[in-house]
Amino acid sequence: MVDVVIPFYNQARLLARCLKALELSDCRGLQAVLVDDGSTPADLERIQEVCGRLSYPVRLVSHPENRGYKESIHTGLQACGGRYVILLNSDTIPTPGFADRLVEVLQGDEGIKAAAPVSNNPTDLYQYREYLDLPAGTEGGALYRAIAELSGQARRQAAGRLAPTPYLTAMCLALDREVFNRVGYFGANYRYGYFEDLALCCSIRALGFRLAIREDCFVYHQGQGTFREKPRSQRIEIIRHNFAEFTADWGHLPEHEDLLRQMEFAGRSCPV
């Protein structure tokens, strides 16, 4: 059993799309653990209806108020029982076999404790691949056809290929729970979202383990599907606070300067 933890805050349409794609991914032994982070009753009711029509097991846990990404993941992990867990954003569209490919990386090399797919979204930094870009406004059937074509292209071009990386984002992140427990989950001082996933990667590497990107595994990421629920001024304040925390802890690493360049590019491509 592989637990897929998906936090959500309203945005029922995006989550329903993600859950249906998860059903169509045809991965072995998946259980979805959904964490409602204080959504409206209407959104929660819609998600409950969607869950009732899915063919795979789903557990739904709720926060009475919005606590943010970090706390949602921690809550979700309490409902997980397997060795491997995949953290998945609600604004993603997973492709067939994605979970099997990511878990295969962890099972195949004890030195790798976190693995992630390639992405179409520049905010995923080291996972972004320009050839996966989709035209702005691609929706409906055209979106699914484009994702299927790009996923097939990734599998043909990069079958089984792994790329070492210093950082991974948690839009879709497969983890060995043993090491997640050892590093103490996400840092206590991070708020809502941003940079706690990069800090987690640094903590994993500090233990002597590696991270990997599986180049033949593509997951579509719309980006900021939930975070845009918050006012822009609040988003900026959260980003600044979390980046200060991250820099204080991990700014000394030699790869930090390269991370700043990647972030600058992502900021130009996907402004807050």
Short mmCIF file of C-alpha atoms in Angstrom, two decimals:
data_model
loop_
_atom_site.label_atom_id
_atom_site.label_comp_id
_atom_site.label_asym_id
_atom_site.label_seq_id
_atom_site.Cartn_x
_atom_site.Cartn_y
_atom_site.Cartn_z
CA MET A 1 0.00 0.00 0.00
CA VAL A 2 1.25 3.45 -0.95
CA ASP A 3 -0.44 6.39 0.76
CA VAL A 4 -0.98 9.51 -1.36
CA VAL A 5 -1.50 12.52 0.93
CA ILE A 6 -3.42 15.37 -0.70
CA PRO A 7 -4.15 18.50 1.34
CA PHE A 8 -6.85 20.83 0.05
CA TYR A 9 -8.47 24.13 0.93
CA ASN A 10 -11.61 24.72 -1.13
CA GLN A 11 -10.92 24.45 -4.90
CA ALA A 12 -13.13 21.34 -5.14
CA ARG A 13 -12.99 21.38 -8.95
CA LEU A 14 -9.21 21.04 -9.01
CA LEU A 15 -9.19 18.29 -6.39
CA ALA A 16 -11.94 16.35 -8.20
CA ARG A 17 -9.83 16.50 -11.36
CA CYS A 18 -6.76 15.27 -9.48
CA LEU A 19 -8.66 12.41 -7.84
CA LYS A 20 -10.07 11.22 -11.15
CA ALA A 21 -6.59 11.30 -12.71
CA LEU A 22 -5.31 9.32 -9.74
CA GLU A 23 -7.97 6.71 -10.44
CA LEU A 24 -6.91 6.53 -14.10
CA SER A 25 -3.21 6.32 -13.21
CA ASP A 26 -3.55 2.53 -12.79
CA CYS A 27 -0.96 2.39 -10.00
CA ARG A 28 -0.82 -0.57 -7.66
CA GLY A 29 -2.19 -0.48 -4.11
CA LEU A 30 -2.87 3.24 -3.71
CA GLN A 31 -4.80 4.81 -0.87
CA ALA A 32 -5.61 8.53 -0.98
CA VAL A 33 -5.49 10.42 2.30
CA LEU A 34 -7.31 13.73 1.84
CA VAL A 35 -6.79 16.48 4.37
CA ASP A 36 -9.50 19.15 4.33
CA ASP A 37 -7.81 22.27 5.66
CA GLY A 38 -10.88 24.23 6.69
CA SER A 39 -12.76 24.24 3.38
CA THR A 40 -16.29 25.62 3.04
CA PRO A 41 -19.16 23.18 3.65
CA ALA A 42 -20.10 23.36 -0.04
CA ASP A 43 -16.63 22.41 -1.25
CA LEU A 44 -16.33 19.65 1.34
CA GLU A 45 -19.71 18.21 0.35
CA ARG A 46 -18.71 18.13 -3.30
CA ILE A 47 -15.47 16.30 -2.49
CA GLN A 48 -17.34 13.76 -0.37
CA GLU A 49 -19.60 13.08 -3.34
CA VAL A 50 -16.58 12.61 -5.61
CA CYS A 51 -14.93 10.23 -3.14
CA GLY A 52 -18.03 8.08 -3.07
CA ARG A 53 -17.62 7.35 -6.79
CA LEU A 54 -13.91 6.44 -6.77
CA SER A 55 -12.70 2.88 -7.20
CA TYR A 56 -9.76 3.10 -4.77
CA PRO A 57 -9.77 3.60 -0.98
CA VAL A 58 -9.95 7.17 0.31
CA ARG A 59 -9.60 8.49 3.86
CA LEU A 60 -10.83 12.00 4.57
CA VAL A 61 -9.72 13.95 7.64
CA SER A 62 -10.59 17.57 8.38
CA HIS A 63 -9.23 20.60 10.17
CA PRO A 64 -11.94 22.87 11.64
CA GLU A 65 -9.94 25.89 10.44
CA ASN A 66 -7.25 26.62 7.86
CA ARG A 67 -3.83 25.63 9.28
CA GLY A 68 -1.73 25.55 6.13
CA TYR A 69 0.18 23.03 4.07
CA LYS A 70 2.67 21.91 6.70
CA GLU A 71 0.06 21.07 9.33
CA SER A 72 -2.12 19.36 6.71
CA ILE A 73 0.73 17.05 5.74
CA HIS A 74 1.46 16.24 9.36
CA THR A 75 -2.23 15.40 9.92
CA GLY A 76 -2.34 13.27 6.79
CA LEU A 77 0.73 11.28 7.78
CA GLN A 78 -0.99 10.21 10.99
CA ALA A 79 -3.51 8.36 8.81
CA CYS A 80 -0.80 6.57 6.80
CA GLY A 81 0.54 3.12 7.58
CA GLY A 82 2.91 2.15 4.78
CA ARG A 83 6.63 2.68 4.39
CA TYR A 84 6.27 4.92 1.34
CA VAL A 85 4.17 8.05 1.05
CA ILE A 86 3.58 10.42 -1.85
CA LEU A 87 2.76 14.06 -1.11
CA LEU A 88 0.59 15.40 -3.92
CA ASN A 89 -0.84 18.87 -4.56
CA SER A 90 -4.52 19.11 -5.38
CA ASP A 91 -3.80 21.18 -8.51
CA THR A 92 -1.86 18.38 -10.20
CA ILE A 93 -2.86 15.81 -12.80
CA PRO A 94 -0.88 12.60 -12.22
CA THR A 95 -0.17 10.42 -15.24
CA PRO A 96 -0.42 6.62 -15.63
CA GLY A 97 2.12 4.71 -13.59
CA PHE A 98 3.52 7.79 -11.82
CA ALA A 99 3.39 6.33 -8.30
CA ASP A 100 4.88 3.00 -9.34
CA ARG A 101 7.79 4.75 -11.05
CA LEU A 102 8.55 6.98 -8.06
CA VAL A 103 8.34 4.21 -5.47
CA GLU A 104 10.50 2.02 -7.70
CA VAL A 105 13.28 4.61 -7.33
CA LEU A 106 13.13 4.40 -3.53
CA GLN A 107 12.98 0.63 -3.54
CA GLY A 108 15.85 0.29 -5.99
CA ASP A 109 18.43 2.37 -4.12
CA GLU A 110 18.61 2.59 -0.32
CA GLY A 111 20.68 5.75 -0.68
CA ILE A 112 17.78 7.66 -2.28
CA LYS A 113 15.07 8.70 0.19
CA ALA A 114 13.04 11.17 -1.90
CA ALA A 115 12.02 11.10 -5.56
CA ALA A 116 9.89 13.34 -7.76
CA PRO A 117 8.65 13.60 -11.36
CA VAL A 118 9.45 16.17 -14.02
CA SER A 119 7.05 19.10 -14.29
CA ASN A 120 5.67 21.69 -16.70
CA ASN A 121 5.73 24.42 -14.04
CA PRO A 122 8.80 26.65 -13.53
CA THR A 123 8.02 26.96 -9.81
CA ASP A 124 9.09 23.34 -9.48
CA LEU A 125 12.63 24.62 -10.05
CA TYR A 126 14.93 21.66 -10.75
CA GLN A 127 12.05 19.47 -11.98
CA TYR A 128 10.87 21.90 -14.64
CA ARG A 129 11.42 20.79 -18.24
CA GLU A 130 10.80 23.35 -20.96
CA TYR A 131 9.58 20.74 -23.46
CA LEU A 132 6.63 20.03 -21.12
CA ASP A 133 5.30 23.60 -21.42
CA LEU A 134 1.64 23.82 -22.40
CA PRO A 135 0.02 26.78 -24.18
CA ALA A 136 -1.71 29.18 -21.78
CA GLY A 137 -5.42 28.50 -21.52
CA THR A 138 -5.25 24.82 -22.48
CA GLU A 139 -8.28 23.25 -20.82
CA GLY A 140 -10.73 20.37 -21.04
CA GLY A 141 -10.06 17.57 -23.46
CA ALA A 142 -7.19 19.46 -25.08
CA LEU A 143 -5.39 19.59 -21.73
CA TYR A 144 -5.72 15.84 -21.12
CA ARG A 145 -4.61 15.01 -24.65
CA ALA A 146 -1.56 17.25 -24.34
CA ILE A 147 -0.62 15.73 -20.97
CA ALA A 148 -0.96 12.22 -22.37
CA GLU A 149 1.24 13.09 -25.36
CA LEU A 150 3.91 14.70 -23.20
CA SER A 151 3.87 11.84 -20.72
CA GLY A 152 4.43 9.38 -23.54
CA GLN A 153 7.25 11.52 -24.90
CA ALA A 154 8.95 11.58 -21.49
CA ARG A 155 8.73 7.79 -21.22
CA ARG A 156 10.18 7.27 -24.70
CA GLN A 157 12.99 9.80 -24.33
CA ALA A 158 14.10 9.04 -20.79
CA ALA A 159 13.07 5.49 -19.90
CA GLY A 160 14.31 4.75 -16.37
CA ARG A 161 16.65 7.76 -16.29
CA LEU A 162 17.33 9.40 -12.92
CA ALA A 163 18.74 12.88 -12.41
CA PRO A 164 20.45 13.75 -9.10
CA THR A 165 19.28 17.02 -7.62
CA PRO A 166 19.87 19.12 -4.48
CA TYR A 167 16.21 20.15 -4.12
CA LEU A 168 12.74 18.81 -4.88
CA THR A 169 9.38 20.50 -4.51
CA ALA A 170 6.44 18.81 -2.83
CA MET A 171 3.94 19.22 -5.66
CA CYS A 172 4.50 15.46 -6.07
CA LEU A 173 7.11 13.99 -3.76
CA ALA A 174 7.66 10.32 -2.90
CA LEU A 175 9.32 9.75 0.46
CA ASP A 176 10.58 6.93 2.57
CA ARG A 177 8.72 7.60 5.82
CA GLU A 178 11.64 6.33 7.87
CA VAL A 179 13.81 9.26 6.89
CA PHE A 180 10.86 11.65 7.10
CA ASN A 181 10.46 10.62 10.72
CA ARG A 182 14.19 11.01 11.36
CA VAL A 183 14.33 14.61 10.15
CA GLY A 184 11.29 15.55 12.19
CA TYR A 185 8.90 16.32 9.33
CA PHE A 186 8.66 19.98 8.27
CA GLY A 187 10.32 22.75 10.25
CA ALA A 188 8.24 24.27 13.05
CA ASN A 189 8.64 27.92 11.98
CA TYR A 190 7.38 27.67 8.40
CA ARG A 191 3.96 29.18 7.68
CA TYR A 192 1.30 27.75 5.36
CA GLY A 193 3.40 27.02 2.28
CA TYR A 194 6.71 27.64 0.47
CA PHE A 195 10.25 26.53 1.30
CA GLU A 196 9.42 23.86 3.89
CA ASP A 197 9.80 21.25 1.15
CA LEU A 198 13.22 22.61 0.15
CA ALA A 199 14.26 22.62 3.81
CA LEU A 200 13.12 19.01 4.11
CA CYS A 201 15.35 18.11 1.17
CA CYS A 202 18.32 19.77 2.85
CA SER A 203 17.64 17.83 6.05
CA ILE A 204 17.51 14.55 4.13
CA ARG A 205 20.80 15.32 2.41
CA ALA A 206 22.35 16.31 5.74
CA LEU A 207 21.77 12.71 6.85
CA GLY A 208 23.84 11.51 3.89
CA PHE A 209 20.99 10.47 1.60
CA ARG A 210 20.28 11.54 -1.99
CA LEU A 211 17.33 12.95 -3.95
CA ALA A 212 16.38 11.99 -7.49
CA ILE A 213 14.18 13.19 -10.35
CA ARG A 214 12.71 10.42 -12.47
CA GLU A 215 12.89 11.82 -15.99
CA ASP A 216 10.34 9.43 -17.52
CA CYS A 217 7.68 10.36 -14.96
CA PHE A 218 5.62 13.48 -15.71
CA VAL A 219 3.01 15.05 -13.44
CA TYR A 220 1.17 18.15 -14.64
CA HIS A 221 1.16 21.01 -12.13
CA GLN A 222 -1.15 23.99 -12.58
CA GLY A 223 0.48 25.94 -9.75
CA GLN A 224 -0.85 27.93 -6.79
CA GLY A 225 -4.28 26.35 -7.10
CA THR A 226 -4.89 26.64 -3.36
CA PHE A 227 -2.49 29.38 -2.30
CA ARG A 228 -4.27 31.96 -4.46
CA GLU A 229 -7.18 31.75 -2.03
CA LYS A 230 -5.14 34.10 0.13
CA PRO A 231 -4.73 37.85 -0.60
CA ARG A 232 -1.59 38.72 -2.56
CA SER A 233 -0.18 40.80 0.30
CA GLN A 234 -0.52 37.84 2.65
CA ARG A 235 1.12 35.49 0.14
CA ILE A 236 4.09 37.83 -0.19
CA GLU A 237 4.44 38.12 3.59
CA ILE A 238 4.40 34.33 3.98
CA ILE A 239 6.99 33.87 1.23
CA ARG A 240 9.32 36.45 2.78
CA HIS A 241 9.03 34.94 6.24
CA ASN A 242 9.63 31.39 5.06
CA PHE A 243 12.51 32.35 2.81
CA ALA A 244 14.20 34.10 5.75
CA GLU A 245 13.79 30.91 7.80
CA PHE A 246 15.15 28.76 4.99
CA THR A 247 18.13 31.04 4.35
CA ALA A 248 19.05 31.17 8.02
CA ASP A 249 19.16 27.37 8.17
CA TRP A 250 20.48 26.41 4.73
CA GLY A 251 21.86 29.52 3.03
CA HIS A 252 25.41 28.35 3.74
CA LEU A 253 25.16 25.43 1.31
CA PRO A 254 27.29 25.81 -1.83
CA GLU A 255 24.28 25.13 -4.10
CA HIS A 256 22.27 27.98 -2.54
CA GLU A 257 23.42 30.49 -5.16
CA ASP A 258 22.20 28.24 -7.94
CA LEU A 259 18.88 27.86 -6.13
CA LEU A 260 18.52 31.65 -6.11
CA ARG A 261 19.01 31.73 -9.88
CA GLN A 262 16.39 29.04 -10.34
CA MET A 263 13.99 30.98 -8.14
CA GLU A 264 14.59 34.19 -10.06
CA PHE A 265 13.67 32.44 -13.30
CA ALA A 266 10.57 30.90 -11.73
CA GLY A 267 9.52 34.28 -10.35
CA ARG A 268 9.72 35.86 -13.78
CA SER A 269 7.74 33.01 -15.31
CA CYS A 270 5.11 32.66 -12.57
CA PRO A 271 4.74 35.88 -10.55
CA VAL A 272 3.07 35.68 -7.14
#
